[in-house]
CSV table of C-alpha atoms in Angstrom, one decimal:
chain,number,residue,atom,x,y,z
U,1,UNK,CA,-2.6,3.9,37.7
U,2,UNK,CA,-5.8,4.4,39.7
U,3,UNK,CA,-7.9,7.5,39.0
U,4,UNK,CA,-11.0,8.7,40.6
U,5,UNK,CA,-14.2,7.8,38.8
U,6,UNK,CA,-15.0,11.5,38.1
U,7,UNK,CA,-11.7,12.3,36.4
U,8,UNK,CA,-11.4,12.7,32.7
U,9,UNK,CA,-8.1,11.8,30.9
U,10,UNK,CA,-6.8,14.5,28.6
U,11,UNK,CA,-6.9,13.3,24.9
U,12,UNK,CA,-3.4,12.4,23.7
U,13,UNK,CA,-2.0,14.7,21.1
U,14,UNK,CA,-1.3,13.1,17.7
U,15,UNK,CA,2.5,12.5,17.2
U,16,UNK,CA,4.2,14.1,14.2
U,17,UNK,CA,7.7,13.4,12.9
U,18,UNK,CA,9.4,16.2,11.1
U,19,UNK,CA,12.0,15.0,8.6
U,20,UNK,CA,14.1,17.8,7.1
U,21,UNK,CA,17.8,18.1,6.6
U,22,UNK,CA,17.8,22.0,7.0
U,23,UNK,CA,17.7,23.2,10.6
U,24,UNK,CA,15.8,26.4,9.7
U,25,UNK,CA,12.7,24.8,8.2
U,26,UNK,CA,12.9,21.9,10.7
U,27,UNK,CA,12.9,24.3,13.7
U,28,UNK,CA,10.1,26.4,12.1
U,29,UNK,CA,7.9,23.4,11.8
U,30,UNK,CA,8.6,22.4,15.4
U,31,UNK,CA,7.5,25.9,16.6
U,32,UNK,CA,4.4,25.9,14.4
U,33,UNK,CA,3.2,22.4,15.3
U,34,UNK,CA,4.2,22.0,18.9
U,35,UNK,CA,1.1,23.7,20.4
U,36,UNK,CA,-1.1,21.2,18.7
U,37,UNK,CA,0.9,18.0,18.4
U,38,UNK,CA,3.6,15.9,20.0
U,39,UNK,CA,6.7,16.6,17.9
U,40,UNK,CA,9.8,14.6,16.9
U,41,UNK,CA,12.3,16.0,14.5
U,42,UNK,CA,15.2,14.4,12.6
U,43,UNK,CA,17.5,15.5,9.8
U,44,UNK,CA,17.9,12.3,7.7
U,45,UNK,CA,16.2,9.0,6.6
U,46,UNK,CA,18.2,6.8,9.0
U,47,UNK,CA,17.1,8.7,12.0
U,48,UNK,CA,13.5,8.8,10.8
U,49,UNK,CA,13.4,5.0,10.6
U,50,UNK,CA,14.8,4.8,14.0
U,51,UNK,CA,12.2,7.1,15.5
U,52,UNK,CA,9.4,5.0,13.8
U,53,UNK,CA,10.7,1.9,15.5
U,54,UNK,CA,11.0,3.5,18.9
U,55,UNK,CA,7.9,5.8,19.0
U,56,UNK,CA,4.3,5.8,18.0
U,57,UNK,CA,4.0,8.2,15.0
U,58,UNK,CA,0.7,9.3,13.4
U,59,UNK,CA,2.0,11.5,10.6
U,60,UNK,CA,5.3,12.5,9.0
U,61,UNK,CA,6.2,15.7,7.2
U,62,UNK,CA,8.9,14.7,4.8
U,63,UNK,CA,11.4,16.7,2.9
U,64,UNK,CA,12.0,15.4,-0.6
U,65,UNK,CA,15.8,15.8,-0.6
U,66,UNK,CA,17.7,14.2,2.3
U,67,UNK,CA,21.4,13.8,2.8
U,68,UNK,CA,21.4,10.0,3.0
U,69,UNK,CA,18.6,9.1,0.4
U,70,UNK,CA,15.8,10.5,-1.6
U,71,UNK,CA,12.6,11.3,0.2
U,72,UNK,CA,10.5,9.2,-2.3
U,73,UNK,CA,12.6,6.2,-1.4
U,74,UNK,CA,12.1,6.7,2.3
U,75,UNK,CA,8.4,7.2,1.6
U,76,UNK,CA,8.2,3.8,0.0
U,77,UNK,CA,9.9,2.2,3.0
U,78,UNK,CA,7.6,4.0,5.4
U,79,UNK,CA,4.4,2.8,3.6
U,80,UNK,CA,5.8,-0.7,3.3
U,81,UNK,CA,6.7,-1.1,7.0
U,82,UNK,CA,4.2,1.4,8.6
U,83,UNK,CA,1.2,1.5,6.3
U,84,UNK,CA,-0.9,3.3,8.9
U,85,UNK,CA,1.5,6.2,9.2
U,86,UNK,CA,0.4,9.2,7.0
U,87,UNK,CA,3.0,11.2,5.1
U,88,UNK,CA,2.8,14.8,3.8
U,89,UNK,CA,5.7,15.9,1.6
U,90,UNK,CA,7.0,19.4,2.2
U,91,UNK,CA,9.8,20.5,-0.2
U,92,UNK,CA,11.4,23.4,-2.0
U,93,UNK,CA,12.3,21.3,-5.0
U,94,UNK,CA,8.8,20.4,-6.1
U,95,UNK,CA,7.3,19.8,-9.5
U,96,UNK,CA,4.0,18.3,-10.8
U,97,UNK,CA,5.9,15.1,-11.7
U,98,UNK,CA,7.4,14.7,-8.2
U,99,UNK,CA,4.1,15.5,-6.6
U,100,UNK,CA,2.3,12.8,-8.6
U,101,UNK,CA,5.2,10.4,-7.8
U,102,UNK,CA,4.7,11.1,-4.1
U,103,UNK,CA,0.9,10.5,-4.3
U,104,UNK,CA,1.4,7.3,-6.3
U,105,UNK,CA,3.7,6.0,-3.5
U,106,UNK,CA,1.2,6.8,-0.7
U,107,UNK,CA,1.8,10.4,0.3
U,108,UNK,CA,-1.4,12.0,1.6
U,109,UNK,CA,-0.5,15.5,0.5
U,110,UNK,CA,2.1,17.8,-1.0
U,111,UNK,CA,3.2,21.3,0.0
U,112,UNK,CA,5.8,23.6,-1.5
U,113,UNK,CA,8.2,25.8,0.6
U,114,UNK,CA,7.6,28.5,1.6
U,115,UNK,CA,4.3,27.1,2.8
U,116,UNK,CA,1.2,28.9,4.2
U,117,UNK,CA,0.9,28.0,7.9
U,118,UNK,CA,-2.9,27.9,7.8
U,119,UNK,CA,-2.8,25.6,4.7
U,120,UNK,CA,-0.3,23.3,6.5
U,121,UNK,CA,-2.4,23.0,9.6
U,122,UNK,CA,-5.5,22.4,7.6
U,123,UNK,CA,-3.8,19.7,5.5
U,124,UNK,CA,-2.4,18.0,8.6
U,125,UNK,CA,-5.8,18.0,10.4
U,126,UNK,CA,-7.5,16.7,7.2
U,127,UNK,CA,-5.0,13.9,6.9
U,128,UNK,CA,-5.3,13.0,10.6
U,129,UNK,CA,-9.1,12.8,10.2
U,130,UNK,CA,-8.5,10.4,7.3
U,131,UNK,CA,-6.1,8.3,9.4
U,132,UNK,CA,-8.8,8.1,12.1
U,133,UNK,CA,-11.3,6.7,9.6
U,134,UNK,CA,-8.7,4.2,8.1
U,135,UNK,CA,-7.6,3.0,11.6
U,136,UNK,CA,-11.2,2.3,12.5
U,137,UNK,CA,-11.7,0.3,9.2
U,138,UNK,CA,-8.4,-1.5,9.6
U,139,UNK,CA,-9.6,-2.7,13.0
U,140,UNK,CA,-12.9,-3.7,11.6
U,141,UNK,CA,-11.3,-5.7,8.7
U,142,UNK,CA,-9.0,-7.5,11.1
U,143,UNK,CA,-11.9,-8.7,13.2
U,144,UNK,CA,-14.6,-8.9,10.5
U,145,UNK,CA,-15.0,-12.7,10.8
U,146,UNK,CA,-18.3,-13.7,9.0
U,147,UNK,CA,-19.3,-10.1,8.3
U,148,UNK,CA,-19.9,-10.8,4.6
U,149,UNK,CA,-21.1,-14.5,4.8
U,150,UNK,CA,-24.7,-14.0,3.7
U,151,UNK,CA,-26.7,-11.2,2.3
U,152,UNK,CA,-28.3,-10.8,5.8
U,153,UNK,CA,-24.8,-10.6,7.3
U,154,UNK,CA,-23.8,-8.0,4.7
U,155,UNK,CA,-26.9,-5.9,5.5
U,156,UNK,CA,-26.1,-5.9,9.3
U,157,UNK,CA,-22.4,-5.1,8.6
U,158,UNK,CA,-23.2,-2.1,6.5
U,159,UNK,CA,-25.6,-0.8,9.2
U,160,UNK,CA,-22.9,-1.1,11.8
U,161,UNK,CA,-20.2,0.4,9.6
U,162,UNK,CA,-22.3,3.4,8.7
U,163,UNK,CA,-23.3,3.9,12.4
U,164,UNK,CA,-19.7,3.9,13.7
U,165,UNK,CA,-17.7,5.2,10.6
U,166,UNK,CA,-16.1,8.4,12.0
U,167,UNK,CA,-17.5,11.0,9.7
U,168,UNK,CA,-20.6,13.1,9.4
U,169,UNK,CA,-22.0,10.7,6.8
U,170,UNK,CA,-25.8,10.7,6.8
U,171,UNK,CA,-27.6,7.4,6.6
U,172,UNK,CA,-28.8,6.8,3.1
U,173,UNK,CA,-32.5,6.9,2.5
U,174,UNK,CA,-34.3,3.6,2.9
U,175,UNK,CA,-35.5,2.0,-0.3
U,176,UNK,CA,-34.5,-0.3,-3.1
U,177,UNK,CA,-33.0,2.5,-5.3
U,178,UNK,CA,-30.8,5.0,-3.4
U,179,UNK,CA,-30.6,8.6,-4.8
U,180,UNK,CA,-27.4,10.1,-6.3
U,181,UNK,CA,-26.9,12.0,-3.0
U,182,UNK,CA,-27.1,8.6,-1.1
U,183,UNK,CA,-24.4,7.2,-3.4
U,184,UNK,CA,-22.2,10.2,-2.8
U,185,UNK,CA,-22.5,9.7,0.9
U,186,UNK,CA,-21.5,6.0,0.5
U,187,UNK,CA,-18.5,6.6,-1.7
U,188,UNK,CA,-16.1,7.9,1.0
U,189,UNK,CA,-16.8,4.7,3.1
U,190,UNK,CA,-16.3,2.4,0.1
U,191,UNK,CA,-13.1,4.2,-0.9
U,192,UNK,CA,-11.7,4.1,2.6
U,193,UNK,CA,-12.5,0.4,2.9
U,194,UNK,CA,-10.4,-0.3,-0.2
U,195,UNK,CA,-7.5,1.8,1.2
U,196,UNK,CA,-7.8,0.3,4.6
U,197,UNK,CA,-7.4,-3.1,3.1
U,198,UNK,CA,-4.4,-2.0,1.0
U,199,UNK,CA,-3.4,1.3,-0.7
U,200,UNK,CA,-2.5,-0.6,-3.8
U,201,UNK,CA,-6.0,-2.0,-4.0
U,202,UNK,CA,-7.5,1.5,-3.9
U,203,UNK,CA,-5.1,2.7,-6.6
U,204,UNK,CA,-5.7,-0.3,-8.8
U,205,UNK,CA,-9.5,0.3,-8.6
U,206,UNK,CA,-9.1,4.0,-9.3
U,207,UNK,CA,-7.0,3.3,-12.4
U,208,UNK,CA,-9.4,0.6,-13.7
U,209,UNK,CA,-12.3,3.0,-13.4
U,210,UNK,CA,-10.2,5.6,-15.4
U,211,UNK,CA,-9.3,3.1,-18.2
U,212,UNK,CA,-12.9,1.8,-18.4
U,213,UNK,CA,-14.2,5.3,-18.8
U,214,UNK,CA,-11.5,6.0,-21.4
U,215,UNK,CA,-12.9,3.1,-23.5
U,216,UNK,CA,-16.5,4.0,-22.8
U,217,UNK,CA,-16.0,7.4,-24.3
U,218,UNK,CA,-15.8,5.7,-27.7
U,219,UNK,CA,-18.9,3.7,-27.2
U,220,UNK,CA,-22.6,4.6,-27.5
U,221,UNK,CA,-23.4,4.3,-23.9
U,222,UNK,CA,-26.3,6.1,-22.1
U,223,UNK,CA,-25.4,8.5,-19.2
U,224,UNK,CA,-26.8,5.9,-16.8
U,225,UNK,CA,-24.6,3.2,-18.2
U,226,UNK,CA,-21.5,5.5,-18.0
U,227,UNK,CA,-22.2,6.3,-14.4
U,228,UNK,CA,-22.7,2.6,-13.6
U,229,UNK,CA,-19.5,1.7,-15.5
U,230,UNK,CA,-17.4,4.3,-13.6
U,231,UNK,CA,-18.8,3.1,-10.2
U,232,UNK,CA,-18.7,-0.6,-11.0
U,233,UNK,CA,-15.2,-0.4,-12.3
U,234,UNK,CA,-14.1,1.4,-9.1
U,235,UNK,CA,-15.8,-1.3,-7.0
U,236,UNK,CA,-14.9,-4.3,-9.1
U,237,UNK,CA,-12.5,-5.7,-6.5
U,238,UNK,CA,-14.5,-4.7,-3.4
U,239,UNK,CA,-14.9,-8.4,-2.6
U,240,UNK,CA,-11.1,-8.6,-1.9
U,241,UNK,CA,-11.5,-6.8,1.4
U,242,UNK,CA,-13.1,-9.9,2.7
U,243,UNK,CA,-10.1,-12.1,1.8
U,244,UNK,CA,-6.7,-12.3,3.5
U,245,UNK,CA,-4.2,-11.5,2.2
U,246,UNK,CA,-4.6,-9.0,-0.6
U,247,UNK,CA,-2.0,-9.4,-3.4
U,248,UNK,CA,-1.9,-6.9,-6.2
U,249,UNK,CA,-1.2,-8.5,-9.6
U,250,UNK,CA,-0.5,-12.2,-9.8
U,251,UNK,CA,0.2,-13.4,-6.3
U,252,UNK,CA,1.2,-16.8,-4.9
U,253,UNK,CA,-0.5,-19.5,-7.1
U,254,UNK,CA,-1.7,-21.2,-3.9
U,255,UNK,CA,-3.9,-18.2,-3.3
U,256,UNK,CA,-5.6,-18.4,-6.7
U,257,UNK,CA,-8.6,-20.5,-5.7
U,258,UNK,CA,-9.3,-18.4,-2.7
U,259,UNK,CA,-9.0,-15.2,-4.8
U,260,UNK,CA,-11.6,-16.6,-7.2
U,261,UNK,CA,-14.2,-16.0,-4.6
U,262,UNK,CA,-14.0,-12.3,-4.6
U,263,UNK,CA,-16.5,-11.5,-7.5
U,264,UNK,CA,-19.3,-13.4,-5.8
U,265,UNK,CA,-18.4,-12.0,-2.4
U,266,UNK,CA,-18.3,-8.5,-3.8
U,267,UNK,CA,-21.6,-8.8,-5.5
U,268,UNK,CA,-23.2,-10.1,-2.3
U,269,UNK,CA,-21.7,-7.2,-0.3
U,270,UNK,CA,-23.3,-4.7,-2.6
U,271,UNK,CA,-26.8,-6.1,-2.7
U,272,UNK,CA,-28.0,-4.4,0.5
U,273,UNK,CA,-26.8,-1.0,-0.7
U,274,UNK,CA,-29.2,-0.9,-3.6
U,275,UNK,CA,-26.7,-0.3,-6.4
U,276,UNK,CA,-27.9,-0.6,-10.0
U,277,UNK,CA,-28.0,-4.1,-11.5
U,278,UNK,CA,-25.2,-3.0,-13.9
U,279,UNK,CA,-22.8,-2.1,-11.0
U,280,UNK,CA,-23.4,-5.5,-9.4
U,281,UNK,CA,-23.0,-7.3,-12.7
U,282,UNK,CA,-19.6,-5.7,-13.2
U,283,UNK,CA,-18.4,-6.8,-9.8
U,284,UNK,CA,-19.8,-10.3,-10.3
U,285,UNK,CA,-18.6,-10.9,-13.9
U,286,UNK,CA,-15.4,-9.0,-14.5
U,287,UNK,CA,-13.4,-12.2,-14.5
U,288,UNK,CA,-15.6,-14.0,-17.0
U,289,UNK,CA,-13.9,-14.8,-20.3
U,290,UNK,CA,-15.2,-14.3,-23.8
U,291,UNK,CA,-14.5,-18.0,-24.6
U,292,UNK,CA,-16.5,-19.2,-21.6
U,293,UNK,CA,-13.5,-20.4,-19.5
U,294,UNK,CA,-13.7,-17.6,-16.9
U,295,UNK,CA,-15.2,-17.5,-13.4
U,296,UNK,CA,-17.3,-17.6,-11.4
U,297,UNK,CA,-20.1,-18.8,-13.8
U,298,UNK,CA,-18.4,-19.6,-17.1
U,299,UNK,CA,-20.4,-17.0,-19.1
U,300,UNK,CA,-19.5,-16.8,-22.7
U,301,UNK,CA,-19.5,-14.1,-25.5
U,302,UNK,CA,-22.3,-11.6,-25.3
U,303,UNK,CA,-23.8,-13.5,-22.5
U,304,UNK,CA,-21.4,-11.5,-20.4
U,305,UNK,CA,-22.8,-8.1,-19.7
U,306,UNK,CA,-21.2,-5.4,-21.8
U,307,UNK,CA,-20.0,-3.3,-18.9
U,308,UNK,CA,-18.3,-6.3,-17.3
U,309,UNK,CA,-16.6,-7.0,-20.6
U,310,UNK,CA,-15.2,-3.5,-20.6
U,311,UNK,CA,-13.9,-3.8,-17.1
U,312,UNK,CA,-12.3,-7.1,-17.9
U,313,UNK,CA,-10.0,-5.4,-20.4
U,314,UNK,CA,-9.4,-2.3,-18.2
U,315,UNK,CA,-8.3,-4.4,-15.2
U,316,UNK,CA,-6.1,-6.7,-17.3
U,317,UNK,CA,-4.3,-3.6,-18.8
U,318,UNK,CA,-3.7,-2.1,-15.3
U,319,UNK,CA,-2.4,-5.4,-13.9
U,320,UNK,CA,0.1,-5.5,-16.8
U,321,UNK,CA,1.3,-1.8,-16.7
U,322,UNK,CA,1.1,-0.7,-13.0
U,323,UNK,CA,3.9,-1.0,-10.6
U,324,UNK,CA,3.6,-4.1,-8.5
U,325,UNK,CA,5.9,-6.0,-6.1
U,326,UNK,CA,4.5,-9.2,-7.4
U,327,UNK,CA,5.8,-9.1,-10.9
U,328,UNK,CA,7.7,-6.9,-13.4
U,329,UNK,CA,5.9,-3.9,-15.0
U,330,UNK,CA,5.1,-4.3,-18.7
U,331,UNK,CA,5.4,-1.5,-21.2
U,332,UNK,CA,2.2,0.0,-22.7
U,333,UNK,CA,3.2,-1.4,-26.1
U,334,UNK,CA,3.7,-4.9,-24.7
U,335,UNK,CA,0.5,-4.7,-22.7
U,336,UNK,CA,-1.4,-3.8,-25.8
U,337,UNK,CA,0.2,-6.6,-27.7
U,338,UNK,CA,-0.7,-9.2,-25.1
U,339,UNK,CA,-4.3,-8.0,-24.8
U,340,UNK,CA,-4.7,-8.1,-28.6
U,341,UNK,CA,-3.5,-11.7,-28.7
U,342,UNK,CA,-6.3,-12.6,-26.3
U,343,UNK,CA,-9.1,-11.1,-28.3
U,344,UNK,CA,-11.8,-13.7,-28.9
U,345,UNK,CA,-10.5,-15.9,-26.1
U,346,UNK,CA,-10.2,-13.8,-23.0
U,347,UNK,CA,-11.7,-10.5,-24.3
U,348,UNK,CA,-14.5,-9.2,-26.5
U,349,UNK,CA,-12.7,-8.7,-29.9
U,350,UNK,CA,-14.6,-5.6,-30.8
U,351,UNK,CA,-14.0,-3.9,-27.5
U,352,UNK,CA,-10.4,-5.0,-27.6
U,353,UNK,CA,-9.9,-3.3,-31.0
U,354,UNK,CA,-11.5,-0.1,-29.7
U,355,UNK,CA,-9.4,-0.2,-26.5
U,356,UNK,CA,-6.1,-0.7,-28.4
U,357,UNK,CA,-6.9,2.2,-30.7
U,358,UNK,CA,-7.7,4.5,-27.7
U,359,UNK,CA,-4.5,3.5,-25.9
U,360,UNK,CA,-2.4,4.0,-29.0
U,361,UNK,CA,-3.9,7.5,-29.6
U,362,UNK,CA,-3.2,8.8,-26.0
U,363,UNK,CA,-0.2,6.6,-25.2
U,364,UNK,CA,2.2,9.5,-24.5
U,365,UNK,CA,0.0,11.0,-21.9
U,366,UNK,CA,-1.6,7.8,-20.5
U,367,UNK,CA,0.7,7.2,-17.5
U,368,UNK,CA,0.4,10.8,-16.2
U,369,UNK,CA,-3.4,10.7,-16.7
U,370,UNK,CA,-3.7,7.4,-14.8
U,371,UNK,CA,-1.6,8.7,-12.0
U,372,UNK,CA,-3.6,11.9,-11.9
U,373,UNK,CA,-6.7,9.7,-11.2
U,374,UNK,CA,-5.2,8.8,-7.8
U,375,UNK,CA,-6.1,8.7,-5.1
U,376,UNK,CA,-9.1,11.0,-4.9
U,377,UNK,CA,-10.6,10.7,-8.3
U,378,UNK,CA,-13.3,8.3,-7.3
U,379,UNK,CA,-16.1,8.2,-9.8
U,380,UNK,CA,-19.2,10.4,-9.5
U,381,UNK,CA,-22.3,8.4,-8.7
């Protein structure tokens, strides 16, 4: 359609799908949201999936109890088939456990009925702003090409990302050692990059940072080392955003050699950002083995930096215990047994002993604590 050069197209309203089996709450949401958004409304999971196939949807408000299936099951299908669609759970049957379950499976937020209208609108707008950031980064990752090929490429890429990243992020101060405030400004971009690549990648990195910090609490680390450990553990797999595809856990064996590139790529990506040497070492060396048969450099024993040895244990524990479509989940007891068997070969034996003791002491609360670390508990810089 032709338009005059002086005309300005009205911005398209974001599209929201309301999924609720009760007509009263469904109609109330339609009335509340229609002035601001394009609204679709359905009463069951089957109809919701049909609308997703037929229409562009930005965000879904999802009731937890539906007549044809559980809302959590529908949520998993939505995030599997439509990863870029954000979901907010609104339910009258909520509990802390169900809220954490929803967050773990990709819900962006959780509200209980009766909800506060102002709070609902604020949460929807916040979630749509997040979607805008993630959509921008997904497009970038799809066409990244040689963005991370050399250190010079990485420096140019970060400049472009920070310039166009849709947020009020200030440019970090120039210099070899960024301040804590600079790191705080960078963390949302880094966290969003992980999520834009794959939500499971962000969740994995968050849990690994939690487990590494759990172990560090029993060690005589300085405050600077603790900060570097939390940040390095969170970013240990950042190099995977440059690889396609991302597979959580142990993926297709044919991808193994390609995946082995991610520590070196990740370390190279971080160099222009001025992180501490300890953070970069974690990223570069978290797949080294105590017996010297790891990668990428075959470092051995205490030749592997201490913080990288800690993260090696934490990331192995998470791969064993976290939900993954790639392989069955292992119980905490079995994971501890397997890690113990690899002390002195894959892992530092002293650190392994401390980690096993810590896990056994807080085993009952560990799953809930790890889930509570998602998805916003990114480490302080």
